PDB file of C-alpha atoms in Angstrom:
ATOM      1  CA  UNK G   1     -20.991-171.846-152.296  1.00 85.00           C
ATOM      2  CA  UNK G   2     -17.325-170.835-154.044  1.00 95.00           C
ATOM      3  CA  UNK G   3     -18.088-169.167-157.254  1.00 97.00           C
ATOM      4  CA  UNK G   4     -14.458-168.183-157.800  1.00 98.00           C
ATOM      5  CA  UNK G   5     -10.767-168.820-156.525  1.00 98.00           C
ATOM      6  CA  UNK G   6      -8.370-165.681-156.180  1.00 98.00           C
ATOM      7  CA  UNK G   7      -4.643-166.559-156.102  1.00 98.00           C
ATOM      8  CA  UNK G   8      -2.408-165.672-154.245  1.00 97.00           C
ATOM      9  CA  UNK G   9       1.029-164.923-156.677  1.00 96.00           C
ATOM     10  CA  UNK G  10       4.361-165.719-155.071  1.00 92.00           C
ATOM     11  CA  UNK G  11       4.332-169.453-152.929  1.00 92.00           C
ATOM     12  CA  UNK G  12       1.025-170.502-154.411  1.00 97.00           C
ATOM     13  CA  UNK G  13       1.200-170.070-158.025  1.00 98.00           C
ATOM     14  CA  UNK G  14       4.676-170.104-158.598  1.00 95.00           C
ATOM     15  CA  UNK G  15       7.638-170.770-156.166  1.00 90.00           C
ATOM     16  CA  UNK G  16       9.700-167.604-155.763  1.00 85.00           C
ATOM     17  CA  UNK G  17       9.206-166.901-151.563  1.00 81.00           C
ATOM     18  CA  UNK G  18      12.814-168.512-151.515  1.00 88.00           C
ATOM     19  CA  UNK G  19      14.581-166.491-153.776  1.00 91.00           C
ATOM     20  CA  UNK G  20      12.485-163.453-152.844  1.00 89.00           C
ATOM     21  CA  UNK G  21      12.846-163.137-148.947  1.00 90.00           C
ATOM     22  CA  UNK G  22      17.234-164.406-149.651  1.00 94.00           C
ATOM     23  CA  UNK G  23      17.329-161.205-151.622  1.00 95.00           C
ATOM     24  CA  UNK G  24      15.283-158.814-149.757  1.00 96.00           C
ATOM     25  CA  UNK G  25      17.349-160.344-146.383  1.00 96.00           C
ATOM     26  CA  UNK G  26      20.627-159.725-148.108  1.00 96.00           C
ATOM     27  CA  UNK G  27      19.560-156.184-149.147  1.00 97.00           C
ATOM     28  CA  UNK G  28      18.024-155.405-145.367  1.00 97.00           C
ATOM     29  CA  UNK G  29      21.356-156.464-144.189  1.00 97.00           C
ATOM     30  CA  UNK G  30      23.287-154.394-146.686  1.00 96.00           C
ATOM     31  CA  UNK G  31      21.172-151.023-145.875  1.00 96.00           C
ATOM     32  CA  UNK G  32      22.014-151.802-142.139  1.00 95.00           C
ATOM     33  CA  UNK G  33      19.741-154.112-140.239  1.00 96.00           C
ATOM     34  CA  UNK G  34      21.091-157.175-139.905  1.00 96.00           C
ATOM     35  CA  UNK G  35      18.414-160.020-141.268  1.00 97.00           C
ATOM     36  CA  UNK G  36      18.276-163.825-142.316  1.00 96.00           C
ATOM     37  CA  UNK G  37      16.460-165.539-144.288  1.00 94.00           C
ATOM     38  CA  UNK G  38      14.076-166.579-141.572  1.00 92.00           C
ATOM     39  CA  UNK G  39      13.330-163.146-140.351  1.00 95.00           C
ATOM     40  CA  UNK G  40      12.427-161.767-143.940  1.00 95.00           C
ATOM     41  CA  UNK G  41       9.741-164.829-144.443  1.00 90.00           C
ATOM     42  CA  UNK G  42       8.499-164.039-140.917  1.00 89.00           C
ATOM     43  CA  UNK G  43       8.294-160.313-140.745  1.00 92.00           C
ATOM     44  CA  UNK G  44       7.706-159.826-144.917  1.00 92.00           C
ATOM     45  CA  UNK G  45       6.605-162.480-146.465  1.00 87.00           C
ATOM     46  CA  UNK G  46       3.523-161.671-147.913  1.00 82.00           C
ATOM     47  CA  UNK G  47       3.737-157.752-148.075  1.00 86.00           C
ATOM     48  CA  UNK G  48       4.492-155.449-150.708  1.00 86.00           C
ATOM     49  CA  UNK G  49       8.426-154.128-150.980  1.00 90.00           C
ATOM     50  CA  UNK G  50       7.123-150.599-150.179  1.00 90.00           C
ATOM     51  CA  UNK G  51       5.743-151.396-146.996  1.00 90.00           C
ATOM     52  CA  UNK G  52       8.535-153.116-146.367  1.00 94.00           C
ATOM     53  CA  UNK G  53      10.800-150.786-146.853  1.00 95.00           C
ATOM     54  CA  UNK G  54       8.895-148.709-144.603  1.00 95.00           C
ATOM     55  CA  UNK G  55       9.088-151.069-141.432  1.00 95.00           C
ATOM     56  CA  UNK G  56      13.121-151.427-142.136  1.00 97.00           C
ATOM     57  CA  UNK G  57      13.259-147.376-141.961  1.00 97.00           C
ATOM     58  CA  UNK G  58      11.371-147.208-139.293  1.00 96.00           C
ATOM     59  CA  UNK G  59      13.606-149.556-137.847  1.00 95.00           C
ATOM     60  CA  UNK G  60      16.707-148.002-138.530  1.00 96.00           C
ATOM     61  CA  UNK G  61      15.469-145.067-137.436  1.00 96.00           C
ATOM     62  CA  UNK G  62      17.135-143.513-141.243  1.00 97.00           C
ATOM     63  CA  UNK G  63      16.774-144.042-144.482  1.00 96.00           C
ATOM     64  CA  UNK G  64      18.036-147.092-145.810  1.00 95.00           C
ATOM     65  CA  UNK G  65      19.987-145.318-148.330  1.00 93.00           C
ATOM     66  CA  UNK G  66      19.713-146.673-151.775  1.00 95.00           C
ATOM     67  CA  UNK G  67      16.842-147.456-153.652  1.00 96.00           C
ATOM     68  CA  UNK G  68      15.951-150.775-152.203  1.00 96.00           C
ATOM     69  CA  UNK G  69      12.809-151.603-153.765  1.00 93.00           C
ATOM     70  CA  UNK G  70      13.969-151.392-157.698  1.00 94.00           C
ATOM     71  CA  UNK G  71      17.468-153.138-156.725  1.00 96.00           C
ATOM     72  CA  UNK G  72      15.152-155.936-155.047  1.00 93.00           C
ATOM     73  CA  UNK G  73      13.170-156.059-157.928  1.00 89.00           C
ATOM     74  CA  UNK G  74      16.160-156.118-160.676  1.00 91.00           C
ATOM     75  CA  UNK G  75      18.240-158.805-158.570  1.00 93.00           C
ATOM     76  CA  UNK G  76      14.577-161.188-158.122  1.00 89.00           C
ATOM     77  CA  UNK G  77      13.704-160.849-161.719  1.00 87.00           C
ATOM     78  CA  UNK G  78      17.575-161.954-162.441  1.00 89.00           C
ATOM     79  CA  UNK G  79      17.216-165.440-160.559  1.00 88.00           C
ATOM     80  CA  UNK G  80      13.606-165.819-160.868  1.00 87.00           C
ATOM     81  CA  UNK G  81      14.891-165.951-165.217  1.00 87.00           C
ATOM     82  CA  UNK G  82      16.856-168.530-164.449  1.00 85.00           C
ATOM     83  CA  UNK G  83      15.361-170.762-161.174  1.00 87.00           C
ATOM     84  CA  UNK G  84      11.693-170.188-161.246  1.00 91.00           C
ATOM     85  CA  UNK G  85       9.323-173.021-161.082  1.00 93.00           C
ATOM     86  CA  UNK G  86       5.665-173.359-160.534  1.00 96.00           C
ATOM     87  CA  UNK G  87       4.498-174.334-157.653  1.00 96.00           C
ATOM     88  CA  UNK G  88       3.853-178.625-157.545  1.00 95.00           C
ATOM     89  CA  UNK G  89       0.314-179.621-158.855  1.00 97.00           C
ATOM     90  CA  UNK G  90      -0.877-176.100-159.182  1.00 98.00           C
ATOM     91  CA  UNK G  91      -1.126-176.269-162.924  1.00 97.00           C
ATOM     92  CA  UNK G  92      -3.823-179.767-162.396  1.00 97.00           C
ATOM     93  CA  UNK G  93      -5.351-177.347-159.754  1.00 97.00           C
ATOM     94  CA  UNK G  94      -5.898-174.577-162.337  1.00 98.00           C
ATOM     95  CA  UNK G  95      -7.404-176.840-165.298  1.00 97.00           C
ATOM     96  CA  UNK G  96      -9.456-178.618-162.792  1.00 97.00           C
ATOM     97  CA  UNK G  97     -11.078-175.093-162.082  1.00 97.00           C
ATOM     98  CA  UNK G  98     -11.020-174.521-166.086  1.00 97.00           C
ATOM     99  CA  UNK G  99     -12.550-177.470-166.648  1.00 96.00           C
ATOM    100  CA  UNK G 100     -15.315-176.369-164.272  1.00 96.00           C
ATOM    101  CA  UNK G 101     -15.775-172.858-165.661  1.00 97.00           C
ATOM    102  CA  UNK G 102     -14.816-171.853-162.007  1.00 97.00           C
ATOM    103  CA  UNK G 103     -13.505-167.967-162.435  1.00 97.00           C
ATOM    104  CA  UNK G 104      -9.729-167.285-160.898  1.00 98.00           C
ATOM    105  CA  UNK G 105      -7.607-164.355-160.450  1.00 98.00           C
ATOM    106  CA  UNK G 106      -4.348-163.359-158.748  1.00 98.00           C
ATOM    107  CA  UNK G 107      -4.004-161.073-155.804  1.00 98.00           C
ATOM    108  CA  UNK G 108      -0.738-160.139-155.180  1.00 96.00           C
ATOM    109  CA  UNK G 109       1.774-157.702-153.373  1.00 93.00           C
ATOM    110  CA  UNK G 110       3.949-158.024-156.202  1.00 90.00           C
ATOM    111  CA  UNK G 111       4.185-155.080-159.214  1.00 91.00           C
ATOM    112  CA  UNK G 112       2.168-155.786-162.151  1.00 94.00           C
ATOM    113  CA  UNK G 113       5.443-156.041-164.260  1.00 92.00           C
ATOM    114  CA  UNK G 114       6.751-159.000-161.314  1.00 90.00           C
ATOM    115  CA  UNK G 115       3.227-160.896-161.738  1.00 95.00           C
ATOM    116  CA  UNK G 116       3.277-161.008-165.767  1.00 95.00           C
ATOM    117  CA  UNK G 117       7.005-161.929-165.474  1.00 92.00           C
ATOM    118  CA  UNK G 118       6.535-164.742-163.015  1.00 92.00           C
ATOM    119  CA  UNK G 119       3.570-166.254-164.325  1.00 96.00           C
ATOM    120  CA  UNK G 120       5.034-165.898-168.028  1.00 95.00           C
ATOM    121  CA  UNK G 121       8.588-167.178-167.472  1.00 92.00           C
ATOM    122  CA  UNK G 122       6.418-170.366-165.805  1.00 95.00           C
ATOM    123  CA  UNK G 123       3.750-170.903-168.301  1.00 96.00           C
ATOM    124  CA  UNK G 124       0.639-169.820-166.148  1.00 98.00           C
ATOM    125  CA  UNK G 125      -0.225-166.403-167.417  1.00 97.00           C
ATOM    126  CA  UNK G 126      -2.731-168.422-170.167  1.00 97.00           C
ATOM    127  CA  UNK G 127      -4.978-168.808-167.078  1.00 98.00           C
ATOM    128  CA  UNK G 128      -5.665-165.553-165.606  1.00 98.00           C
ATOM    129  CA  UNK G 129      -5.537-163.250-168.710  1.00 96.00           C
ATOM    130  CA  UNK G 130      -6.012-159.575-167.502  1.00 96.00           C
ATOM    131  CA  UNK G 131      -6.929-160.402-164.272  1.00 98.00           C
ATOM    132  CA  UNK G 132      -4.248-159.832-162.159  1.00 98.00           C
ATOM    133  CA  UNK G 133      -4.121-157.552-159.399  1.00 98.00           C
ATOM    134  CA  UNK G 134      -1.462-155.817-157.553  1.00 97.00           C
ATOM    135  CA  UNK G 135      -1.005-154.330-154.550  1.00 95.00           C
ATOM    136  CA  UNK G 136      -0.241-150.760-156.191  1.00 94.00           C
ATOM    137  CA  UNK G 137      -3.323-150.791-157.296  1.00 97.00           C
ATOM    138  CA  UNK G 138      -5.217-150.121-153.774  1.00 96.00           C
ATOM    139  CA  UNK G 139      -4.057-147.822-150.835  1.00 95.00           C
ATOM    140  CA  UNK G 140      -3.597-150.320-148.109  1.00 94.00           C
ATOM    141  CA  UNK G 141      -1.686-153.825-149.144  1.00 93.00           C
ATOM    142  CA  UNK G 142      -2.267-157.247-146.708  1.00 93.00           C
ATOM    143  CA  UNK G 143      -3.301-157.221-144.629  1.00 94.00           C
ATOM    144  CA  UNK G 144      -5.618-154.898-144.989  1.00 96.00           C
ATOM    145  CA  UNK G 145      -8.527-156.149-147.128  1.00 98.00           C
ATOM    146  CA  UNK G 146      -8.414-153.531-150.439  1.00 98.00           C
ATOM    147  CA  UNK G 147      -6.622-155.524-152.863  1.00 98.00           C
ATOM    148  CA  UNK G 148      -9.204-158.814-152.277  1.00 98.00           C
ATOM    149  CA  UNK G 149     -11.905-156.720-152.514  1.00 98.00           C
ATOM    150  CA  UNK G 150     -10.492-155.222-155.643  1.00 98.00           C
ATOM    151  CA  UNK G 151     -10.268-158.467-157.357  1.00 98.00           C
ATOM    152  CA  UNK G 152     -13.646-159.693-156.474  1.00 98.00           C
ATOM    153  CA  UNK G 153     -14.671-156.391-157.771  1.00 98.00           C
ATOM    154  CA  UNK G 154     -13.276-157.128-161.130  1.00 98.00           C
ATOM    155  CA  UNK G 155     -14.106-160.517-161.561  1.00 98.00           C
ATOM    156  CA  UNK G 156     -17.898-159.519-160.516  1.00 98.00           C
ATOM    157  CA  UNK G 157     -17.979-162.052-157.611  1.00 98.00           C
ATOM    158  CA  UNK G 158     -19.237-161.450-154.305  1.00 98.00           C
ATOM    159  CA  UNK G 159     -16.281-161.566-152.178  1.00 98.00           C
ATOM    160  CA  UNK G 160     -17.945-163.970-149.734  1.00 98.00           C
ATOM    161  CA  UNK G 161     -18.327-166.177-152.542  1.00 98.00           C
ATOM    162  CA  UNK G 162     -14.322-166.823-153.130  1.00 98.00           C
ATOM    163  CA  UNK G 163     -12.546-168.942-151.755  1.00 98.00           C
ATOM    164  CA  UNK G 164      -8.665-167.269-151.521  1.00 98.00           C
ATOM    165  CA  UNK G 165      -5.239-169.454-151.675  1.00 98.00           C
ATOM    166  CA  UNK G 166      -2.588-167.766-149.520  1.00 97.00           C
ATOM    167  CA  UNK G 167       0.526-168.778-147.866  1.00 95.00           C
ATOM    168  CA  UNK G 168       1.631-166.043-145.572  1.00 94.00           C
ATOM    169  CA  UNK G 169      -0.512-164.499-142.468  1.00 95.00           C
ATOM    170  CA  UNK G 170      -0.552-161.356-143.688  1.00 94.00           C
ATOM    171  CA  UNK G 171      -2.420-162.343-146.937  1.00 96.00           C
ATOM    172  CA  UNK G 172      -5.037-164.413-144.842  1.00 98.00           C
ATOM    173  CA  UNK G 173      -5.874-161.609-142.800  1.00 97.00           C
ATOM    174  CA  UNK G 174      -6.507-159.564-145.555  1.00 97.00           C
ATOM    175  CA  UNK G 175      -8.724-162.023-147.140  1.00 98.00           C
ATOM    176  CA  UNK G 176     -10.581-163.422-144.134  1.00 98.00           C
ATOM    177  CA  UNK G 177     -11.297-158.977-143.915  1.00 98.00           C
ATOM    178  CA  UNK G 178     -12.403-159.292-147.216  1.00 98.00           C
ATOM    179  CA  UNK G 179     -15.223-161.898-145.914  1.00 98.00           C
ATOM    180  CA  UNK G 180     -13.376-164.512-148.452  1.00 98.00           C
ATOM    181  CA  UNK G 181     -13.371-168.086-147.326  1.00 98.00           C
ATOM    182  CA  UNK G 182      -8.866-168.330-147.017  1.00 98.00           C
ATOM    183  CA  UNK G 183      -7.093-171.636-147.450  1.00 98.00           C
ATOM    184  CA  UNK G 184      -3.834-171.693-146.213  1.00 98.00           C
ATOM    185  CA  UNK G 185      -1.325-173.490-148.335  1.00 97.00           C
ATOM    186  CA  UNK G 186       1.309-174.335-145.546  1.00 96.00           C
ATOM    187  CA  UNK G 187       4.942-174.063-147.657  1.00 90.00           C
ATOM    188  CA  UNK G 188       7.282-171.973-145.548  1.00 87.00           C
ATOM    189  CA  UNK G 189       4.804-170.492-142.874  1.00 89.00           C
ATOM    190  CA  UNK G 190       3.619-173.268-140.705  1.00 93.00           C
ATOM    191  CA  UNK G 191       0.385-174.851-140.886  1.00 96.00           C
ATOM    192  CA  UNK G 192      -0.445-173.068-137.173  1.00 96.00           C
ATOM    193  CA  UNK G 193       0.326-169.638-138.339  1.00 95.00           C
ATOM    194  CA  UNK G 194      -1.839-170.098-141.014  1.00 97.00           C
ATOM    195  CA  UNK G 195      -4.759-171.095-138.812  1.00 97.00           C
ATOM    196  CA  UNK G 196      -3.775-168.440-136.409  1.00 97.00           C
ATOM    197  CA  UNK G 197      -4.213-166.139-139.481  1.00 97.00           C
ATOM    198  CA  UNK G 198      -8.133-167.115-139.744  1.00 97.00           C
ATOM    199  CA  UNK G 199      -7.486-169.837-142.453  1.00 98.00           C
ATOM    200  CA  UNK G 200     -10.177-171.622-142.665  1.00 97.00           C
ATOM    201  CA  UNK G 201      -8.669-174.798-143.934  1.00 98.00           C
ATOM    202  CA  UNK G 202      -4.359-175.747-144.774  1.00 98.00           C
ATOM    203  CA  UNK G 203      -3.227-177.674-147.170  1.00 98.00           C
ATOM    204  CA  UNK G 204       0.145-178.901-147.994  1.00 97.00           C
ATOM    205  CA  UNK G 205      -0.633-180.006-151.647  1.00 97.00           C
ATOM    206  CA  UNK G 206      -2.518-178.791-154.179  1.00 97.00           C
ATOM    207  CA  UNK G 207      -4.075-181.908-154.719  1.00 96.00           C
ATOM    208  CA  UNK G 208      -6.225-180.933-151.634  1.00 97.00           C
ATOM    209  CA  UNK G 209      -7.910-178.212-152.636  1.00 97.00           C
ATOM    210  CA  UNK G 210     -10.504-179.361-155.575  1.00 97.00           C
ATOM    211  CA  UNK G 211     -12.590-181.382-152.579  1.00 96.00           C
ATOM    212  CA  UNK G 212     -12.799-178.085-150.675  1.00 96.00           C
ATOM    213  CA  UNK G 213     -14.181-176.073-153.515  1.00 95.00           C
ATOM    214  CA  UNK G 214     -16.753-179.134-154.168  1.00 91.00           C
ATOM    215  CA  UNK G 215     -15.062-180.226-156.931  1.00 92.00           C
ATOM    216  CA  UNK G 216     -12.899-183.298-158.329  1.00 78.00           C
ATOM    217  CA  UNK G 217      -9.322-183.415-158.385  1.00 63.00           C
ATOM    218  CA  UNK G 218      -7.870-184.233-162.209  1.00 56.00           C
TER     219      UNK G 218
END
């Protein structure tokens, strides 16, 4: 039975994976390593900047010379003031779950200052309070299962009792590690990754997820 739902941040809640990976490509390709748009959301998507950052070095075989991961951050939050939305139907989705006294939380690879920007610039941070967890917060980031665990942790939920939204691989493995129950909300990964992942279920609207928590959509 789902006692709680942990969110994923970026793609689910609100809809920065756009803006995000066209940055981080544009700054890849600046520090040396050629990358589009496509090859950030399939090699990064999902991950925090420092790990990242990491792979590209390792890549290059250098360092990548500046300090990508506050640049990245400063040229995101820029945009994101200016073009970031909320994902479609996720705010019914969230007062469905308030309206059933269903505890939620957010899991992200994102900094703690990038969550509370992105879910206060689009109106959501009312719903999650102080729970919101980041990445930097745990040694290993997705997909390696610390930062779920964390959250369930703080919410006082057993983690095989939450059912996770995520929308890259990397963040289902981490949760289907955590023994979490992972829908995969196919946006710009493909519905087959997802399942590849170990999703358990995809959706393609948030509309779809109140029947597989047991509950009734708004």
């Amino acid at each position: 039975m789902i006692k709680a739902v942990v969110f994923d941040c970026d793609g689910v809640l609100v809809d920065s994976e756009i803006i995000n990976n066209a940055v981080f490509a544009e700054l890849v390709t600046r520090a040396g390593l050629p990358t589009t748009l496509e090859q950030s959301i399939e090699r990064y998507m999902g991950r925090s900047t420092t790990e990242c950052v990491a792979d590209v070095e390792r890549e290059l075989g250098r360092p990548v010379g500046f300090d990508l991961p506050t640049v990245y951050e400063h040229e995101v939050l820029a945009r994101q003031r200016d073009e970031l939305k909320a994902v479609d139907g996720v705010r019914d989705l969230l007062e469905v779950l308030r309206d059933a006294a269903m505890p939620v939380c957010v899991a992200s690879s994102g900094t703690p200052p990038e969550i509370a920007f992105r879910l206060r610039v689009t109106g959501l941070a009312a719903y999650f309070g102080e729970h919101c967890y980041s990445a930097s917060m745990v040694a290993r980031g997705k997909p390696e299962p610390d930062l779920f665990l964390l959250a369930a942790d703080r919410i006082g939920i057993d983690p095989a009792d939450c059912a996770l939204i995520e929308d890259s691989p990397f963040g289902v493995r981490g949760g289907r590690a955590a023994g979490m129950t992972v829908l995969g909300y196919a946006a710009l990964a493909s519905a087959d990754t997802l399942r590849t992942a170990g999703a358990a279920h995809v959706v393609t609207a948030m509309a779809q997820v109140p029947p597989l928590l047991g509950l009734t959509a708004a």
